[in-house]
Coordinates of C-alpha atoms in Angstrom, one line a residue:
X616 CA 0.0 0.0 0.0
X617 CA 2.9 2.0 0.7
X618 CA 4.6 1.6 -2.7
X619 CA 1.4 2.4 -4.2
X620 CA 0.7 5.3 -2.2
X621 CA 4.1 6.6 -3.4
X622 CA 4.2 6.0 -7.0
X623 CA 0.4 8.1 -6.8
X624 CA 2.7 10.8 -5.0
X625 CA 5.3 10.9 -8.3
X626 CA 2.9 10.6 -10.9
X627 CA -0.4 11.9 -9.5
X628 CA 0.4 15.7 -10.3
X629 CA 1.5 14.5 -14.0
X630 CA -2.4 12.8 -14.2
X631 CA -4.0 15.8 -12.7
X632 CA -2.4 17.9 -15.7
X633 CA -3.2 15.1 -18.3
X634 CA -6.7 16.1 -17.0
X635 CA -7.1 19.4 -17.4
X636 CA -5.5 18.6 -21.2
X637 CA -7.8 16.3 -21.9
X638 CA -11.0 18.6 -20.6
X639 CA -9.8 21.6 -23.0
X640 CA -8.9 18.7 -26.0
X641 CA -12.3 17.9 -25.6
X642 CA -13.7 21.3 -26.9
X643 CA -11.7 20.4 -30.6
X644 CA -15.1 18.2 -31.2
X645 CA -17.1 20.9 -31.6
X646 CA -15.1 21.5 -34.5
X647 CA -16.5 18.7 -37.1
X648 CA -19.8 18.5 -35.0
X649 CA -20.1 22.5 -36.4
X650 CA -19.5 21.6 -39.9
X651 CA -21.7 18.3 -39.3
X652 CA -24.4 20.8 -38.1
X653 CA -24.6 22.7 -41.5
X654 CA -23.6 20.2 -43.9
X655 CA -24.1 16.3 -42.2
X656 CA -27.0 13.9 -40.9
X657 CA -28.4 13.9 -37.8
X658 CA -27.3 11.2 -36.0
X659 CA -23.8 12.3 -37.2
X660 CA -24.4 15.3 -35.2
X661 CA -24.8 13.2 -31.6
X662 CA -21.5 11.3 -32.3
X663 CA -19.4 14.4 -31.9
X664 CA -21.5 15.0 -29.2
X665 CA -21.3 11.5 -27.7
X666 CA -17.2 11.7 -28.1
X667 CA -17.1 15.2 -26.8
X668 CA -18.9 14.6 -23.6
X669 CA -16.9 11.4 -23.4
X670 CA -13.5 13.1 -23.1
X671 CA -14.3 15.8 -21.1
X672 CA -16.3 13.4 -18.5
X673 CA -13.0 11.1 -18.6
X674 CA -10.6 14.3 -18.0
X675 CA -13.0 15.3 -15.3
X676 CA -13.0 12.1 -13.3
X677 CA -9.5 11.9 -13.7
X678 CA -9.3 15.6 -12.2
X679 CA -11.3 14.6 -9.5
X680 CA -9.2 11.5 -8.5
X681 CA -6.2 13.8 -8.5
X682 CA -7.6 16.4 -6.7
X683 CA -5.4 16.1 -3.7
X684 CA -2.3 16.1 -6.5
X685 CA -0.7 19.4 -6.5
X686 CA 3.0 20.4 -7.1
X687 CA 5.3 22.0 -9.8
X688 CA 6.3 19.7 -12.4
X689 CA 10.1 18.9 -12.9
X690 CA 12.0 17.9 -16.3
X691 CA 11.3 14.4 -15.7
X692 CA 7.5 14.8 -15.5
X693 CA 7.9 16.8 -18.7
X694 CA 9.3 13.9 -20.6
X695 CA 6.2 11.4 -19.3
X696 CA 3.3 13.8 -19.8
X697 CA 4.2 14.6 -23.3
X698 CA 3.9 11.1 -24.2
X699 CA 0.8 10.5 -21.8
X700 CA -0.6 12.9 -23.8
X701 CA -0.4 12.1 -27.6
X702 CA -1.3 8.2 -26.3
X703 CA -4.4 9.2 -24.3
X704 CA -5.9 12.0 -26.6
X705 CA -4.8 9.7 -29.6
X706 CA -7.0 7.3 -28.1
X707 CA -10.1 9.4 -27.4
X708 CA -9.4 11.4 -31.3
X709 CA -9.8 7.9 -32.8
X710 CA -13.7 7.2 -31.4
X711 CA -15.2 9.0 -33.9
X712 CA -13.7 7.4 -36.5
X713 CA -14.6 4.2 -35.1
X714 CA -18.0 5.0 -35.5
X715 CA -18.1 6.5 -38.3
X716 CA -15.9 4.9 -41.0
X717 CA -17.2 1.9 -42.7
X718 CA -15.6 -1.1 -42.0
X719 CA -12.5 0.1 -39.9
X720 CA -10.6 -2.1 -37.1
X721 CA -9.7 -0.1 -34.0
X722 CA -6.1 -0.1 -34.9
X723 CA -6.7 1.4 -38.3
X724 CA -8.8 4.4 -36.3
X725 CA -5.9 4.7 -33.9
X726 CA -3.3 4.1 -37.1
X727 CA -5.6 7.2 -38.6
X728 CA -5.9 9.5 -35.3
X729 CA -2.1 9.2 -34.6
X730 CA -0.9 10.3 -38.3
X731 CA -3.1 13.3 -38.1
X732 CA -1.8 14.4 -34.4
X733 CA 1.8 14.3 -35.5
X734 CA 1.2 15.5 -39.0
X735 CA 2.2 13.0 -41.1
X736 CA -0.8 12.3 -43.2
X737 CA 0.1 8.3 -43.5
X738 CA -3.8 7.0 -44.1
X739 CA -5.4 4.1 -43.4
X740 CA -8.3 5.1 -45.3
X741 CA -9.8 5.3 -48.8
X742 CA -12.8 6.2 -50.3
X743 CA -12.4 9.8 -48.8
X744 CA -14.9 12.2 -50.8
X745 CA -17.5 9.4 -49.9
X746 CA -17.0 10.1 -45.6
X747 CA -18.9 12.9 -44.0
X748 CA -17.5 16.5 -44.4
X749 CA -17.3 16.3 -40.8
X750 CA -15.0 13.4 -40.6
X751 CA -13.0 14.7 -42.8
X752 CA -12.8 18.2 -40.9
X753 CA -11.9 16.1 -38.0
X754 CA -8.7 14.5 -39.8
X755 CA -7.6 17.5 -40.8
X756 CA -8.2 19.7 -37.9
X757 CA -6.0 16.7 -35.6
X758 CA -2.8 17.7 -37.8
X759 CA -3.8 21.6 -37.0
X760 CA -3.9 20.7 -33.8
X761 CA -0.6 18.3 -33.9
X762 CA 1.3 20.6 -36.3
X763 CA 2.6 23.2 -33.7
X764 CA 2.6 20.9 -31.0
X765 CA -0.4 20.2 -28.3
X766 CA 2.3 21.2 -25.7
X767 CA 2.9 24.0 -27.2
X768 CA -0.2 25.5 -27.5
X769 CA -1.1 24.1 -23.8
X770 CA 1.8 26.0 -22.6
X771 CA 0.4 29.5 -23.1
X772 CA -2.1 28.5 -20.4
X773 CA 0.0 27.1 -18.0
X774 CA 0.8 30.5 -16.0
X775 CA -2.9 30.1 -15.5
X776 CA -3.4 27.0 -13.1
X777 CA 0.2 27.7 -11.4
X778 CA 2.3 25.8 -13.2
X779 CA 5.5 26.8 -15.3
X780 CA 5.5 25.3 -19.1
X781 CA 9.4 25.5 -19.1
X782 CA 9.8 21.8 -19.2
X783 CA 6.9 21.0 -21.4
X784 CA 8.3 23.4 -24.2
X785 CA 11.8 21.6 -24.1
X786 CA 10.0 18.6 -24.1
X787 CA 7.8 19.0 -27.1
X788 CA 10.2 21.5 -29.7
X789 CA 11.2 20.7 -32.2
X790 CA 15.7 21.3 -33.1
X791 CA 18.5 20.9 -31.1
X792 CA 18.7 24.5 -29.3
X793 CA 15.9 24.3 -27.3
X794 CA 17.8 26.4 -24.6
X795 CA 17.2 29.1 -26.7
X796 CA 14.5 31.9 -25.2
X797 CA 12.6 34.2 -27.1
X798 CA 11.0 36.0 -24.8
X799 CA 11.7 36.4 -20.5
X800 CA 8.2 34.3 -20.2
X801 CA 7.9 31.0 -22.6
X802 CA 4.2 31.5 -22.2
X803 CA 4.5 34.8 -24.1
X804 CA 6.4 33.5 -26.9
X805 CA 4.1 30.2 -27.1
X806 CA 1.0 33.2 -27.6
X807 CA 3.1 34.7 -30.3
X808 CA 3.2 31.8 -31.7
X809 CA -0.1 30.6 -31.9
X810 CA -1.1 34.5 -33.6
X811 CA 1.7 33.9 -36.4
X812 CA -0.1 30.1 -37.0
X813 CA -3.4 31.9 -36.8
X814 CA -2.6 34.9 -39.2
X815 CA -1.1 32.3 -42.2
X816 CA -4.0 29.9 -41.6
X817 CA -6.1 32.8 -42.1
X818 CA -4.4 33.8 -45.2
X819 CA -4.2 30.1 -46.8
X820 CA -7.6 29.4 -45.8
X821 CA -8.6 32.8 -48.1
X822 CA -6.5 31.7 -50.8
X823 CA -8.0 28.0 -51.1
X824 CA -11.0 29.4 -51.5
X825 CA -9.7 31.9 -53.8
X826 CA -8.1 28.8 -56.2
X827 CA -11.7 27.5 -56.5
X828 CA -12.0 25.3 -53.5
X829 CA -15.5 25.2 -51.9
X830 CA -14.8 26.5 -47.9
X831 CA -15.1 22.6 -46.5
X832 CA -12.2 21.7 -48.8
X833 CA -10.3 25.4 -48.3
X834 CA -10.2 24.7 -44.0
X835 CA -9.5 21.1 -44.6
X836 CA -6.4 21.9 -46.8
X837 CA -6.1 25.0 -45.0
X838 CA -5.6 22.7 -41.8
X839 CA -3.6 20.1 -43.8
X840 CA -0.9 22.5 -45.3
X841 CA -0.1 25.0 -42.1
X842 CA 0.5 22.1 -40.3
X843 CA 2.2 19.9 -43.2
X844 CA 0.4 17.0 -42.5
X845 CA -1.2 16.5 -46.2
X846 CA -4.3 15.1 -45.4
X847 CA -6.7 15.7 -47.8
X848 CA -10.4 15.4 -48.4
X849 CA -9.8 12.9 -51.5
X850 CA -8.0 10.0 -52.4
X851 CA -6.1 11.7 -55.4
X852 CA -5.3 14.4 -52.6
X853 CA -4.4 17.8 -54.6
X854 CA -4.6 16.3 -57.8
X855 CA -8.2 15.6 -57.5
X856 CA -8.6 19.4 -58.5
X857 CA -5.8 19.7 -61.1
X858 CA -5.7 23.6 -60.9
X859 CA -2.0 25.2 -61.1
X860 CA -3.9 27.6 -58.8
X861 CA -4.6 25.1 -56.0
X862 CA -1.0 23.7 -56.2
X863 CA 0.5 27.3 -56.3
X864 CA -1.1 28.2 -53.1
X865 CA 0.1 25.0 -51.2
X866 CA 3.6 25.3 -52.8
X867 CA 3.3 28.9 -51.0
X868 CA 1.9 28.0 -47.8
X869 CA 4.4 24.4 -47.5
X870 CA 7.1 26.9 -48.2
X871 CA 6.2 29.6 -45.4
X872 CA 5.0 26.6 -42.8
X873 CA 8.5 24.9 -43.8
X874 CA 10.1 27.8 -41.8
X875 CA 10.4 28.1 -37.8
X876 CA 7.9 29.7 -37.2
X877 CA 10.0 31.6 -33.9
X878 CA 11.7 33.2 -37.0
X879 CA 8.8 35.2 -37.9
X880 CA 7.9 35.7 -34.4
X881 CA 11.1 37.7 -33.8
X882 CA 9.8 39.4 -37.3
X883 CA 7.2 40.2 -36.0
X884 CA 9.0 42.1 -32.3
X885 CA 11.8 43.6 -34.2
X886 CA 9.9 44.9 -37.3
X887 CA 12.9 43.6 -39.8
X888 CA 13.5 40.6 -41.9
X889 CA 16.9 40.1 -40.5
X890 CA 15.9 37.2 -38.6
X891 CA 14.9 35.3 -41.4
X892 CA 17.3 36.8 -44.2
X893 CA 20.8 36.7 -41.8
X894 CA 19.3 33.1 -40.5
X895 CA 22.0 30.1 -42.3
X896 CA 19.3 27.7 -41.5
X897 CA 16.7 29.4 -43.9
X898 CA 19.2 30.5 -46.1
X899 CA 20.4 26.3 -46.8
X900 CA 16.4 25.8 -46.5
X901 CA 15.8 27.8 -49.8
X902 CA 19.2 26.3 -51.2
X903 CA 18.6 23.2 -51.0
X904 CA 14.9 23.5 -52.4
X905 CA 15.7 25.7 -55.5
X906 CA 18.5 23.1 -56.3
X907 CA 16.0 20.1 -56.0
X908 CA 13.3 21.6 -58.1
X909 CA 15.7 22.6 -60.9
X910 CA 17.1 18.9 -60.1
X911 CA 13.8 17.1 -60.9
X912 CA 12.5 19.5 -63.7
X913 CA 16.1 18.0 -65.5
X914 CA 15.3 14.6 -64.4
X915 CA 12.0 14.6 -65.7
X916 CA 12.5 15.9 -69.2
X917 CA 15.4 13.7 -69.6
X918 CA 13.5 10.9 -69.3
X919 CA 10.5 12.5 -71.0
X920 CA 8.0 11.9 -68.4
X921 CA 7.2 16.0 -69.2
X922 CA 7.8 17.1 -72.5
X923 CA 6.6 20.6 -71.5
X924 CA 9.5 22.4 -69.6
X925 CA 6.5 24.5 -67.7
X926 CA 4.8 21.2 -67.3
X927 CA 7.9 19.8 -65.5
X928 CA 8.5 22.9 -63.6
X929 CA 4.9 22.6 -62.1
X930 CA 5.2 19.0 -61.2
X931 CA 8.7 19.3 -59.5
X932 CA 8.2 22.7 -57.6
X933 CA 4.6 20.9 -55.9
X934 CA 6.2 17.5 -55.5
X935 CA 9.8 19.0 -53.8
X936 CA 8.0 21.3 -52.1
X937 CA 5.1 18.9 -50.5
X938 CA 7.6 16.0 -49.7
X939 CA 10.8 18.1 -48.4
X940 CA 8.4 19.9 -46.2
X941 CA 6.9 16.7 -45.1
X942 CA 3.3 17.3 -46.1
X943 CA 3.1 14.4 -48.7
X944 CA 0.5 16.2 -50.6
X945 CA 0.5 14.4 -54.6
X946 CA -0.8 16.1 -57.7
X947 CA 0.3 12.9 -59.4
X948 CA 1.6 9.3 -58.8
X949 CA 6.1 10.2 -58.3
X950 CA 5.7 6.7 -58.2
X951 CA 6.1 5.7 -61.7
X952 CA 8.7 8.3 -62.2
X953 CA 12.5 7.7 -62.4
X954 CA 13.6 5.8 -59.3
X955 CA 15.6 8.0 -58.3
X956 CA 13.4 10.9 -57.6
X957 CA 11.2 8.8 -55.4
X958 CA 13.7 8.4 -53.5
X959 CA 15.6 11.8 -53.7
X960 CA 12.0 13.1 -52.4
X961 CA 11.9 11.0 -49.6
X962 CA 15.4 11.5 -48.5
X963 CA 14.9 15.2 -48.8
X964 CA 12.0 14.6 -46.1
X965 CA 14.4 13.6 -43.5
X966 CA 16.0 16.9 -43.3
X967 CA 14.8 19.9 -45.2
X968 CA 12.6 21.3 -42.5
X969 CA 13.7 24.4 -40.5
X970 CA 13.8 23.3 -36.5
X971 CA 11.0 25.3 -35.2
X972 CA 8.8 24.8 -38.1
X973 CA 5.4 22.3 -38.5
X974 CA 7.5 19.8 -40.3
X975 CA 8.8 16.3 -39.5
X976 CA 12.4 14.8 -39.9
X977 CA 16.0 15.7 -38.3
X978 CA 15.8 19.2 -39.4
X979 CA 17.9 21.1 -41.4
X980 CA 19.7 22.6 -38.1
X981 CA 20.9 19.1 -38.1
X982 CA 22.1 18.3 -41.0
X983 CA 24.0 21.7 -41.0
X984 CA 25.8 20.7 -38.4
X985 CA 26.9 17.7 -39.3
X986 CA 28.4 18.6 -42.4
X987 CA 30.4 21.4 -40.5
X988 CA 31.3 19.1 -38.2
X989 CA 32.6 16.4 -40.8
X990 CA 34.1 19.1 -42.6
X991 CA 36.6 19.9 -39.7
X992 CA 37.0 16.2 -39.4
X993 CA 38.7 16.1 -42.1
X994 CA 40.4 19.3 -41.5
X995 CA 41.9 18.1 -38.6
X996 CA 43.0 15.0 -40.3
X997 CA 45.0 17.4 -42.4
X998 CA 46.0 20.1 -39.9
X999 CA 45.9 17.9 -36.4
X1000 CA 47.0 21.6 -34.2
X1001 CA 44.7 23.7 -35.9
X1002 CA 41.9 25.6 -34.3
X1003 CA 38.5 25.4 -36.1
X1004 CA 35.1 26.1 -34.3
X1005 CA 32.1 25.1 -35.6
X1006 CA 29.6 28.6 -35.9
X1007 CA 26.2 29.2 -37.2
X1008 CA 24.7 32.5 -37.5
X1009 CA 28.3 34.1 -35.9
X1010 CA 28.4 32.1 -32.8
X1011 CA 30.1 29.2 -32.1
X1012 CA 28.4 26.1 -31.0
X1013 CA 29.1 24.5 -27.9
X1014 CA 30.5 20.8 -28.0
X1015 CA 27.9 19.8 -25.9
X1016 CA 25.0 20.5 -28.5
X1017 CA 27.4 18.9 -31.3
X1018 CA 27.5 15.2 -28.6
X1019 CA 23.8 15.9 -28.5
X1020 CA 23.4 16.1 -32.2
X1021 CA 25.8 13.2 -33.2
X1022 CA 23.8 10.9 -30.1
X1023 CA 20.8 12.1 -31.8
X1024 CA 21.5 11.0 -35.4
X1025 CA 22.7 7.4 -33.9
X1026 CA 19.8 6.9 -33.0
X1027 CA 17.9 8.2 -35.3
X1028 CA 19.8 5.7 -37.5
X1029 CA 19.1 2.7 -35.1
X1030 CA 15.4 3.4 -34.7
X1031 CA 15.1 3.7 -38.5
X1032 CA 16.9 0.1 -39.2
X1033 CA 15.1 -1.2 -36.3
X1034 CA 11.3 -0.8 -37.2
X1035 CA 12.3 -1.4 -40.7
X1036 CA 13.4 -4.9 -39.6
X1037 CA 10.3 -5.7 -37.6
X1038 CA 8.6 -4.7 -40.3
X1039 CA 10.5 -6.8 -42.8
X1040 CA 10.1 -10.2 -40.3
X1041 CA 6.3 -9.4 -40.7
X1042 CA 6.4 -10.6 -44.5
X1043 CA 6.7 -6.8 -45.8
X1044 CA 9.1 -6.3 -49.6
X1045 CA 12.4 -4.0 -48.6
X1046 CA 11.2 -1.2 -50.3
X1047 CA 7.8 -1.0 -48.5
X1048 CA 9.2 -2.0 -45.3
X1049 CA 11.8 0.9 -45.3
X1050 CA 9.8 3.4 -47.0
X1051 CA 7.1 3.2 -44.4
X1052 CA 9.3 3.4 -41.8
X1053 CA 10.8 6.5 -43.1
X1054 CA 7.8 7.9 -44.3
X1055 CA 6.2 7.6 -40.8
X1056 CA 9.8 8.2 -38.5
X1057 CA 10.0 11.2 -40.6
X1058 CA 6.1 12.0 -40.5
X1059 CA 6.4 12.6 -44.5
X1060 CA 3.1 10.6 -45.1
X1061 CA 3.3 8.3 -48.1
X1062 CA 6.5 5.9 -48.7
X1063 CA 7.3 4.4 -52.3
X1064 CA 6.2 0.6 -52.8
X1065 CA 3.1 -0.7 -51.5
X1066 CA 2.5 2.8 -49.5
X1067 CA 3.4 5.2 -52.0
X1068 CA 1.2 8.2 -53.6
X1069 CA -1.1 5.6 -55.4
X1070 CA -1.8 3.6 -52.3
X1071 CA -2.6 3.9 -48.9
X1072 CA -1.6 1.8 -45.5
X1073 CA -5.3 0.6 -44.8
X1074 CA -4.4 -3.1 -46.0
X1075 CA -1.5 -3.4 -43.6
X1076 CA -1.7 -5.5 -40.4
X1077 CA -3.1 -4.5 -37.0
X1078 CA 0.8 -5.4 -35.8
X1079 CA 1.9 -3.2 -39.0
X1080 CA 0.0 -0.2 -38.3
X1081 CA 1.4 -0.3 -34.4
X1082 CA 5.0 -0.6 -35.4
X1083 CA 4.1 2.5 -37.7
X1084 CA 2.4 4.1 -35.1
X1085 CA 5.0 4.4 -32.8
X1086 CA 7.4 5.1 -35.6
X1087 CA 5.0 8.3 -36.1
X1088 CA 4.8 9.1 -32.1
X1089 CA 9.0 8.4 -32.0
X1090 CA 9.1 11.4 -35.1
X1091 CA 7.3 13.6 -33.7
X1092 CA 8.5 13.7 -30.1
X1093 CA 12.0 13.5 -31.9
X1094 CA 12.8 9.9 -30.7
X1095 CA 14.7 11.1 -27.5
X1096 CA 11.0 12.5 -25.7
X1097 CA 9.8 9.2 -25.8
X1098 CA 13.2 6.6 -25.7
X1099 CA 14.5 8.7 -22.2
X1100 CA 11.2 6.7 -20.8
X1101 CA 12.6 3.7 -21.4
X1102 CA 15.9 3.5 -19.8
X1103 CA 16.5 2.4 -16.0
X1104 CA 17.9 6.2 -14.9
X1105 CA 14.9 8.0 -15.8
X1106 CA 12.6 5.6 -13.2
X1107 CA 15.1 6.2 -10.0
X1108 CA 13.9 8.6 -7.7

C-alpha cells in the first residue's frame, strides 16, 4: 500500500495535468460537430456530441481523483506527460472514427488519429470524398492541432493553473537548441506563436478558397498544409482538382510553414526581416529546395515523363515542395517516375525542415551541423594543431550541443533500421518496409512501394499499423521525448 501510495505521490500531479488537457482537447469536437451541423445527418451530429462529452467526462474524473495532486512539475514529468498525452488523446481522437468509418478495425482508427496528431498524413483510409464532411474536418483539424505541438499551445495556459510550461516546451520543440529563449516568459512566446499560426491559416484558408476550392475543402487543406500533415479530403489528394492555382497556393503556404515559425515571431517584435534573411538555416532551407526543383524538372524531361519544360516545372516545384516539407501532398503518382526521384524526395523529407517549423524529420539545423562538423574532421586529419570552431549564424556552437546532435542522429539511424526490420520479419518487400518506416519516422506521409502516392496503409496488419504508429509518435517527439522513458535512470527517484 505504501509503494502504491508513493508511486500516486510521483505521478499523481502529471495525471491531474493530463486532465485538465484532456478537458480543453475535448472542446476540438465541436469542430467537425459545427461543420456536421450545416452540412451532415443527424445522428452524425450526436457522435461528436457523444465523443465530446466522453472526453471531457474522462478528463474530469480523472481531475477529480487527482484532486489532492498538486506540485510544480520537474524535467522528468515533462518527458512522461508529453507522451501521456499524444497516447491518451490519440486514443479518445480515434472514437469517432470508429463510429463512423465503414468497415475500420480499431487499430486502423488509432493508425488514422495518430498520423493526423503528428502531422504526417500516412492514411489508413480510402474512399475519402464518400465520408462525412465532418470526418473529414476532424482528420484535418487533428494535424492543425498536432502541427505546432499540443504542448505548445497548452503551454500559453499554464501561468494560469500555477504551473510553469518550461519543461513541457523543451519537451515537445522541435531542433537541437531548445535552450534558446525568445522572450523572458515561454508563455508569451508560445501566444506569439499561436497569432503567427493563426494569421497564415487565415491567409491560406482565403487563398483555397480563392483557387476554387468550396470552404469545406479550403479549411480542410487549409488545416492540412499550415501544419504539413497533407491530409486531404480525397483520395487523389491535390490532384483531385488539377488547378495550377490550387498547387501554387500549397507550394506557397508548405514553403512559409517549412520555416520556424519563432523566425517570424522575432519578425514580428523587431519589425525587420533580418531574422529570417541573416538566418543560415533558412538561407540552406531555400538552397537546398531551388536546387532540388531545378534537379527534378532536368530529371523529368530527360527521361521524357514532361515534354513541356513548364509542365515539368509545375510537377517538381509541388512534389519538392510537398515532400521536403513533409506534407506528402501528390498532384500525381512520383511513383512511376525515375527511381531515383522517389527516393531523392523521400530523402529530402528527413531533413529539409527548419527546427522550429510544423515539419517532421531531423531538421535542417541538423544536418547543418553535421556537415560542419565532418568538414573539420577532415580538416583536422589534415591540420591535427589547428583551431576550427564550428559557428552558425556568428556564434560558435558549444561541444555539448554537437554530442547531442551526433547521439541524436545514432539513434535516429538505429530506430530507422530497427522498425524497418520488424517490419520486414512481418512478410513486408524491402522497399515497403523501409519506406514506411521513413515515411512515418519522418512524419512525411506516403513511402514508395506498396504505400506510396497511389496507395494507402489501410491493408496493412493490426501489428503493422502499431509498429508505424510508434514510428510516427518516436518522429514527432524526436525519438529522444519518448526513448528517455525507457531507460533504468529515468525511473530512479
Amino acid at each position: 500500500m505504501n509503494g502504491l501510495s508513493a508511486l500516486w505521490s510521483i505521478f499523481g500531479p502529471v495525471l491531474a495535468l493530463l486532465a485538465r488537457i484532456m478537458m480543453a482537447f475535448s472542446f476540438a469536437f465541436l469542430v467537425p460537430l459545427t461543420w456536421g451541423w450545416a452540412l451532415d445527418l443527424d445522428y452524425l451530429r450526436a457522435i461528436w456530441g457523444v465523443a465530446f462529452g466522453l472526453t471531457f467526462g474522462s478528463g474530469l474524473l480523472l481531475l477529480w481523483l487527482t484532486r489532492h495532486q498538486y506540485r510544480e512539475l520537474l524535467p522528468r514529468d515533462g518527458f512522461l506527460l508529453v507522451v501521456l498525452v499524444w497516447l491518451v488523446l490519440t486514443a479518445y481522437a480515434a472514437i469517432p472514427l470508429y463510429w463512423l468509418v465503414p468497415d475500420i478495425s480499431w487499430s486502423h482508427a488509432y493508425f488514422e488519429a495518430m498520423s493526423a496528431l503528428t502531422a504526417t498524413g500516412a492514411t489508413a483510409l480510402s474512399g475519402l470524398g464518400d465520408l462525412p464532411v465532418s470526418v473529414n474536418v476532424w482528420r484535418a483539424f487533428l494535424q492543425y492541432i498536432g502541427g505546432l505541438g499540443i504542448m505548445l499551445l497548452v503551454v500559453a495556459v499554464l501561468p494560469l493553473l500555477g504551473l510553469g510550461g518550461m519543461q513541457l516546451y523543451k519537451a515537445e520543440t522541435p531542433g537541437p537548441m531548445k535552450d534558446t529563449k525568445f522572450t523572458p516568459r515561454i508563455a508569451e512566446t508560445a501566444r506569439g506563436l499561436w497569432l503567427v499560426y493563426f494569421g497564415f491559416s487565415l491567409a491560406c484558408l482565403l487563398a483555397y478558397r480563392w483557387a476554387g476550392m468550396s470552404w469545406a475543402d479550403a479549411f480542410i487543406h487549409m488545416c492540412s498544409t499550415m501544419s504539413l500533415g497533407g491530409f486531404s479530403s480525397q483520395d487523389a489528394s491535390i490532384g483531385y482538382w488539377d488547378s495550377a492555382a490550387v498547387e501554387l497556393v500549397a507550394i506557397v503556404f508548405m514553403t512559409l510553414a517549412g520555416i520556424s515559425f519563432l523566425r517570424y515571431f522575432l519578425v514580428l517584435r523587431t519589425l525587420t526581416l533580418g531574422p529570417i534573411v541573416n538566418d543560415h538555416e533558412i538561407r540552406s532551407y531555400f538552397l537546398v529546395l531551388a536546387g532540388s526543383v531545378l534537379l527534378v524538372v532536368a530529371l523529368l524531361t530527360a527521361h521524357q515523363v514532361e515534354t513541356d519544360f513548364w509542365a515539368a516545372l509545375r510537377s517538381s516545384a509541388f512534389h519538392v515542395l510537398s515532400l521536403a516539407t513533409t506534407t506528402g501532398y501528390a498532384a500525381t503518382d512520383y511513383g512511376q517516375w525515375p527511381v531515383f526521384i522517389g527516393v531523392y524526395l523521400m530523402f529530402l523529407g528527413c531533413f529539409v525542415s527548419c527546427a522550429g517549423s510544423t515539419g517532421g524529420g531531423i531538421k535542417m539545423v541538423r544536418m547543418v551541423l553535421l556537415i560542419k562538423q565532418a568538414r573539420r574532421e577532415l580538416v583536422r586529419i589534415v591540420h591535427p594543431r589547428v583551431v576550427n570552431p564550428i559557428t552558425l549564424g556568428g556564434q560558435c556552437i558549444a561541444s555539448a550541443t554537437l554530442i547531442t546532435v551526433l547521439g541524436y542522429m545514432l539513434i535516429y539511424g538505429a530506430a530507422t533500421l530497427g522498425l524497418s526490420f520488424v517490419l520486414l520479419l512481418t512478410g513486408l518487400d524491402i522497399v515497403t518496409a523501409f519506406s514506411a518506416v521513413v515515411a512515418t519516422l519522418n512524419n512525411i506521409g506516403p513511402g514508395l512501394g506498396l504505400v506510396g502516392p497511389a496507395h494507402n496503409f489501410g491493408w496493412l496488419s493490426g501489428f503493422q499499423l502499431g509498429v508505424l504508429s510508434f514510428a510516427m509518435l518516436l518522429g514527432r517527439l524526436e525519438l529522444l521525448t519518448v526513448l528517455v522513458l525507457f531507460t533504468r535512470h529515468y525511473w530512479r527517484r
